Tab-separated table of C-alpha atoms and ligand atoms in Angstrom:
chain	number	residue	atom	x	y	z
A	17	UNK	CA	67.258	9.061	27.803
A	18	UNK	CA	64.029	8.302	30.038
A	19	UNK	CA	62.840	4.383	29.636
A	20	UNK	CA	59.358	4.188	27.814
A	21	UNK	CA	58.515	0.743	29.527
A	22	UNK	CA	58.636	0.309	33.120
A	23	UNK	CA	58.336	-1.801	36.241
A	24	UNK	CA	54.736	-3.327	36.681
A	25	UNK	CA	52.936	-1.986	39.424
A	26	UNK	CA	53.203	-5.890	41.044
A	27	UNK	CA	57.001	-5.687	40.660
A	28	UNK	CA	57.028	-2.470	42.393
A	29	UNK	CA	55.015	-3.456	45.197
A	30	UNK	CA	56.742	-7.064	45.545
A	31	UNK	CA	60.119	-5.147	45.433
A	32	UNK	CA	59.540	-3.209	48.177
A	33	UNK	CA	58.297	-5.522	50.179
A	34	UNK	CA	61.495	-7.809	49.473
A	35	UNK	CA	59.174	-10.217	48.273
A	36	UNK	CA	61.221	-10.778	44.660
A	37	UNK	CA	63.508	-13.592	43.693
A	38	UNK	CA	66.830	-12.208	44.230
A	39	UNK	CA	67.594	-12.724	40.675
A	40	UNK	CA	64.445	-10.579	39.844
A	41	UNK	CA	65.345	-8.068	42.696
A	42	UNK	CA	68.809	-7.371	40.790
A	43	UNK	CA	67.154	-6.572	37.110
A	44	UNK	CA	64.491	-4.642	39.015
A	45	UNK	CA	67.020	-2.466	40.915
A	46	UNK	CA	69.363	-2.039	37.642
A	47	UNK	CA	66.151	-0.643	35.987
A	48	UNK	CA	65.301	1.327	39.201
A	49	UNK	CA	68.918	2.569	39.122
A	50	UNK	CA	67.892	4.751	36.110
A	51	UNK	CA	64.520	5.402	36.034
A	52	UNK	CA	63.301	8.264	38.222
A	53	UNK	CA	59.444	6.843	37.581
A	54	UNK	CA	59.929	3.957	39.179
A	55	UNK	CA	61.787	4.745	41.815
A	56	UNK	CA	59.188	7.737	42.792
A	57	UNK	CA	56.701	4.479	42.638
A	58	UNK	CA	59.197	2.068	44.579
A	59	UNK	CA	59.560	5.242	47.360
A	60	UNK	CA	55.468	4.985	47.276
A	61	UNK	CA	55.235	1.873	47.968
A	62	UNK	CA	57.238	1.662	51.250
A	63	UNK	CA	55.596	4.628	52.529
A	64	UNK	CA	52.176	2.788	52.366
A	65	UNK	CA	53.938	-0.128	53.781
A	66	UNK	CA	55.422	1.889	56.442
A	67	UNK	CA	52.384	3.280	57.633
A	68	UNK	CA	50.392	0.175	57.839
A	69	UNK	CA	53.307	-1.802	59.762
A	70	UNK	CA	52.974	1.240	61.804
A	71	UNK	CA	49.299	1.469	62.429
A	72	UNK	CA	49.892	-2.244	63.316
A	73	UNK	CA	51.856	-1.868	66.423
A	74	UNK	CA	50.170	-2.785	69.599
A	75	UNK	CA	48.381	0.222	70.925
A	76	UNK	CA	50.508	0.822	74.044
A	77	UNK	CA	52.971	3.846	72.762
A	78	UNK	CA	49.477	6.172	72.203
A	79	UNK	CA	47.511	7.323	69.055
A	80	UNK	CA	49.227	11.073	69.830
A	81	UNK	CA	52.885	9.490	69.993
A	82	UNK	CA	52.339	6.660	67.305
A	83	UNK	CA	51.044	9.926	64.964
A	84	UNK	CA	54.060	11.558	65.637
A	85	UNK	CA	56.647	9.258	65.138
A	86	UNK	CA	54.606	8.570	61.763
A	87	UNK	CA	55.037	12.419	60.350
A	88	UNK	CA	58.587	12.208	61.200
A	89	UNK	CA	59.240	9.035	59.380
A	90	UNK	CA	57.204	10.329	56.523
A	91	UNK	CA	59.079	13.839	56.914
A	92	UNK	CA	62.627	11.899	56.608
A	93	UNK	CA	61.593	9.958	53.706
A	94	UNK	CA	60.869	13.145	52.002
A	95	UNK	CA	64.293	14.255	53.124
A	96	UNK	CA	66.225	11.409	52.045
A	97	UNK	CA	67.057	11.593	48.179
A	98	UNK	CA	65.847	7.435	46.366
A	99	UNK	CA	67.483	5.275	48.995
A	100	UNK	CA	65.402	1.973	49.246
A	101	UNK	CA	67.567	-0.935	50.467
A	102	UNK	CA	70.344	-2.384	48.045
A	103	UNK	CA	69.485	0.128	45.559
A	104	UNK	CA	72.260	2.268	43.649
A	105	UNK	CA	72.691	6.006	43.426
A	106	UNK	CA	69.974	7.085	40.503
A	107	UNK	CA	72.483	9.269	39.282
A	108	UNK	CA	76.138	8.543	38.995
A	109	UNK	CA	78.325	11.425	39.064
A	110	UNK	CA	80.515	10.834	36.216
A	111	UNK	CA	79.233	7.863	34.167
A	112	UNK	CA	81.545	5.579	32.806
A	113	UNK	CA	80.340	3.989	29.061
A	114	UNK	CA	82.126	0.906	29.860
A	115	UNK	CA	80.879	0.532	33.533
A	116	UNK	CA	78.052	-1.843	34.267
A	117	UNK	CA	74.805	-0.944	36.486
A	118	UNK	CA	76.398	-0.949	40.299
A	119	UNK	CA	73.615	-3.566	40.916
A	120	UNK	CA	74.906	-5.869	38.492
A	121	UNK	CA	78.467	-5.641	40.164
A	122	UNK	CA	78.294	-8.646	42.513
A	123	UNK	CA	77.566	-11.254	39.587
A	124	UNK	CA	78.637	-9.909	36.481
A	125	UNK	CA	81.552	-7.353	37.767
A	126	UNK	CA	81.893	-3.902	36.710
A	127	UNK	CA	82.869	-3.009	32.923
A	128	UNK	CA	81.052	-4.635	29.713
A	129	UNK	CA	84.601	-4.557	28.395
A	130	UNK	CA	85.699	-7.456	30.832
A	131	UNK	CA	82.400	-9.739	30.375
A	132	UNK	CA	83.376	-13.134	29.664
A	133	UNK	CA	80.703	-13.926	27.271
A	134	UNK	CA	80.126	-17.722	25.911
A	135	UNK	CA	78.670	-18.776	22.661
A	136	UNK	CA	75.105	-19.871	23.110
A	137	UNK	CA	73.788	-19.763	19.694
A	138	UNK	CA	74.131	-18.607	16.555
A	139	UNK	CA	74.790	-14.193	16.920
A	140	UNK	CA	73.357	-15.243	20.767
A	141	UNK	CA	76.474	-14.943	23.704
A	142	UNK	CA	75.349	-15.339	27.092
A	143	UNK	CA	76.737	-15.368	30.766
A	144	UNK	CA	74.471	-17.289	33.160
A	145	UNK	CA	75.227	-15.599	36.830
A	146	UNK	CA	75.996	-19.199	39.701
A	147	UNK	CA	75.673	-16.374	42.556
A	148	UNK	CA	71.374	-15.943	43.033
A	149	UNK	CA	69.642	-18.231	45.386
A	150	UNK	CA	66.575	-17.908	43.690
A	151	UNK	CA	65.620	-17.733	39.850
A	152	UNK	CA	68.046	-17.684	37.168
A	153	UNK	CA	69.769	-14.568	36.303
A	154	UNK	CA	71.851	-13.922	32.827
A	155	UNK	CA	72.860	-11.185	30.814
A	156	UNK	CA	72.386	-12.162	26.702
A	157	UNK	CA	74.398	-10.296	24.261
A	158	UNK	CA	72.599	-10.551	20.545
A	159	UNK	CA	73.554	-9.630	17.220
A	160	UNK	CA	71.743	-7.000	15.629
A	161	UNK	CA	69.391	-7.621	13.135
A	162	UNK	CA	68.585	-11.155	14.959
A	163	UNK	CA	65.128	-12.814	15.214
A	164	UNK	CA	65.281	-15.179	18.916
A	165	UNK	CA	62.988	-17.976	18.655
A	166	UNK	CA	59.317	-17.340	19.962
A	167	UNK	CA	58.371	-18.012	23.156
A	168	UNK	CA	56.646	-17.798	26.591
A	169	UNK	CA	57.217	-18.083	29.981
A	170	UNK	CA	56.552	-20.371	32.859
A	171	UNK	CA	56.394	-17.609	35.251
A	172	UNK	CA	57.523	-14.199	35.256
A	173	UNK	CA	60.283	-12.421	32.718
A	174	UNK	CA	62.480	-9.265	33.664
A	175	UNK	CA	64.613	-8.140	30.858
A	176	UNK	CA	66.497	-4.917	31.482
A	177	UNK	CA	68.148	-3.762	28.230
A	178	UNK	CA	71.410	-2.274	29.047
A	179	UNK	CA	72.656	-2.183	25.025
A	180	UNK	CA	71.627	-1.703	21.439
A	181	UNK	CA	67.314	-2.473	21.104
A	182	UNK	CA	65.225	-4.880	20.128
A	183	UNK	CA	61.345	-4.627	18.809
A	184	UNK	CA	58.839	-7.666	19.572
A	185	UNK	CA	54.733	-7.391	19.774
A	186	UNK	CA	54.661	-5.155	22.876
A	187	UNK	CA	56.986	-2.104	21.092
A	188	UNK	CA	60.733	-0.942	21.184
A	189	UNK	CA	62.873	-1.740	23.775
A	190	UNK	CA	65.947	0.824	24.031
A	191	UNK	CA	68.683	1.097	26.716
A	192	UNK	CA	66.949	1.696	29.835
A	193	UNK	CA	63.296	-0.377	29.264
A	194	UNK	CA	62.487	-2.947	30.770
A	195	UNK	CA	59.947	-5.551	29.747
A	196	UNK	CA	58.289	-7.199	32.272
A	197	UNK	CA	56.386	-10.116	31.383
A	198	UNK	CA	54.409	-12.394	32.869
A	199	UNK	CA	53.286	-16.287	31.809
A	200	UNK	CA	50.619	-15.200	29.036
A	201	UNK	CA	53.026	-13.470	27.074
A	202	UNK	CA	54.367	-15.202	24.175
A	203	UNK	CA	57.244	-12.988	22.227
A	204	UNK	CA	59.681	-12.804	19.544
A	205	UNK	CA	62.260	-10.766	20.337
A	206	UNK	CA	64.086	-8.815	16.978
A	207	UNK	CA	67.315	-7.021	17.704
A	208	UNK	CA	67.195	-3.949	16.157
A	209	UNK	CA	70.315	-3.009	13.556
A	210	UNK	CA	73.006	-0.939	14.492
A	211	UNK	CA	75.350	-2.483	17.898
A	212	UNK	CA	74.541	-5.821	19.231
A	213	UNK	CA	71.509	-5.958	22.074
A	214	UNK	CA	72.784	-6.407	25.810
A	215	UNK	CA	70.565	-6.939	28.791
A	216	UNK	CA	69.945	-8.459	31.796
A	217	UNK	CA	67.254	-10.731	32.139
A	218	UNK	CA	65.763	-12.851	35.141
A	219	UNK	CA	63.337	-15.695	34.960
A	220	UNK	CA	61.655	-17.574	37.810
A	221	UNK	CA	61.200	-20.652	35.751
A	222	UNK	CA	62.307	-22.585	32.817
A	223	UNK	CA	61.575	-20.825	29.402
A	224	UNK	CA	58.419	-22.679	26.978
A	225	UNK	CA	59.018	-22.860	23.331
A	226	UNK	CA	56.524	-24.152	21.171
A	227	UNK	CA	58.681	-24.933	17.543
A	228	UNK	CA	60.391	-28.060	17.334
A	229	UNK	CA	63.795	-26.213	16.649
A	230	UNK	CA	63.386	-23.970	19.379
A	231	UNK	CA	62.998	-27.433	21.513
A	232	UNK	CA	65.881	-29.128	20.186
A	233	UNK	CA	67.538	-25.391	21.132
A	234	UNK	CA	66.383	-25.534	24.684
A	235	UNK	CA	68.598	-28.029	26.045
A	236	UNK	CA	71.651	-26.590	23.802
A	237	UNK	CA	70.781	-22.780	25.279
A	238	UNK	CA	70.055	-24.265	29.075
A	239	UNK	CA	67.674	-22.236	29.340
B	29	ZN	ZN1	60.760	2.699	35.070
């Protein structure tokens, strides 16, 4: 199934330029992994970026030369099938229900079926990743039917749904979206019936809820 909600153009841009938190970098590249869109836009943005590091180079090589070496760098990328750094194949060859997104594999490992989850609230299970150096990456695992308290963000939000769906104020979120969501947004996440909700989710800074029992939650969650 195609994702209806992509990558904002920012993340695209900041992505290719390496310019993400890793843990942001690793829910961007397991949407990326399945989303030809944003990969085509991903592939667009290092071209531009390409060319201008190119057009920056001290003049000494020659306009003619410099031109040259540009079409065939350009001529390459057209070649090449995807391939920006650390990304996975788009398409695996034989996919595997049980196997998790190959950019997920360094913190998380490789099958749902062996995720240690821990109890986080209730009909919430979570598993907080110790490996990023920057941002906090975790993959949530929510009952369906479940409302998650409301709430905004300090920074930005990447949540890559992997499982199940879940409706809030900006539409339906299936296997394969991913919201991403900056400060202004405040949300309410609703799992959606059927199989519990899985996804990946990064956040540059500590989550903001308003309620009082979403505060008294806050330190309980770690979040
Ligand atoms: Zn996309």
């Amino acid at each position: 199934m195609k994702p209806a909600h992509h990558l904002d153009p920012a993340t695209v841009v900041a992505f290719a330029a390496g310019a993400l938190s890793e843990a942001m970098a690793v829910v961007a590249a397991t949407h990326l992994a399945g989303c030809s869109h944003c990969h085509e836009q991903v592939r667009d943005a290092e071209r531009i970026g390409g060319v201008l590091v190119e057009q920056q180079q001290p003049d000494g090589a020659g306009a003619a030369r410099r031109e040259k070496l540009r079409a065939a760098m350009l001529e390459r990328l057209d070649e090449t099938p995807v391939e920006a750094p650390g990304l996975a194949p788009a398409l695996p060859a034989a996919p595997d229900p049980d196997r998790l997104p190959a950019p997920l594999h360094p913190y998380f490992g490789t099958s749902f079926g062996a995720l240690k989850w821990r109890w986080m609230a209730p009909g919430v299970h979570c598993i907080r990743s110790a490996g990023t150096g920057g941002g906090q990456l975790f993959m949530l695992r929510i009952t369906p039917g479940r409302s998650m308290p409301l709430h905004s963000h300090g920074r930005g939000e990447l949540t890559q749904v992997l499982r199940g769906a879940y409706d809030d104020v900006l539409g339906h979120f299936g296997p394969g979206d991913v919201a991403d969501l900056d400060s202004e947004v405040m949300h309410q996440p609703v799992t959606a019936a059927g199989v519990p909700c899985i996804c990946v989710a990064a956040l540059d800074a500590p989550l903001r809820f308003p309620g009082w029992l979403a505060r008294r939650l806050q330190p309980l969650v770690g979040l």
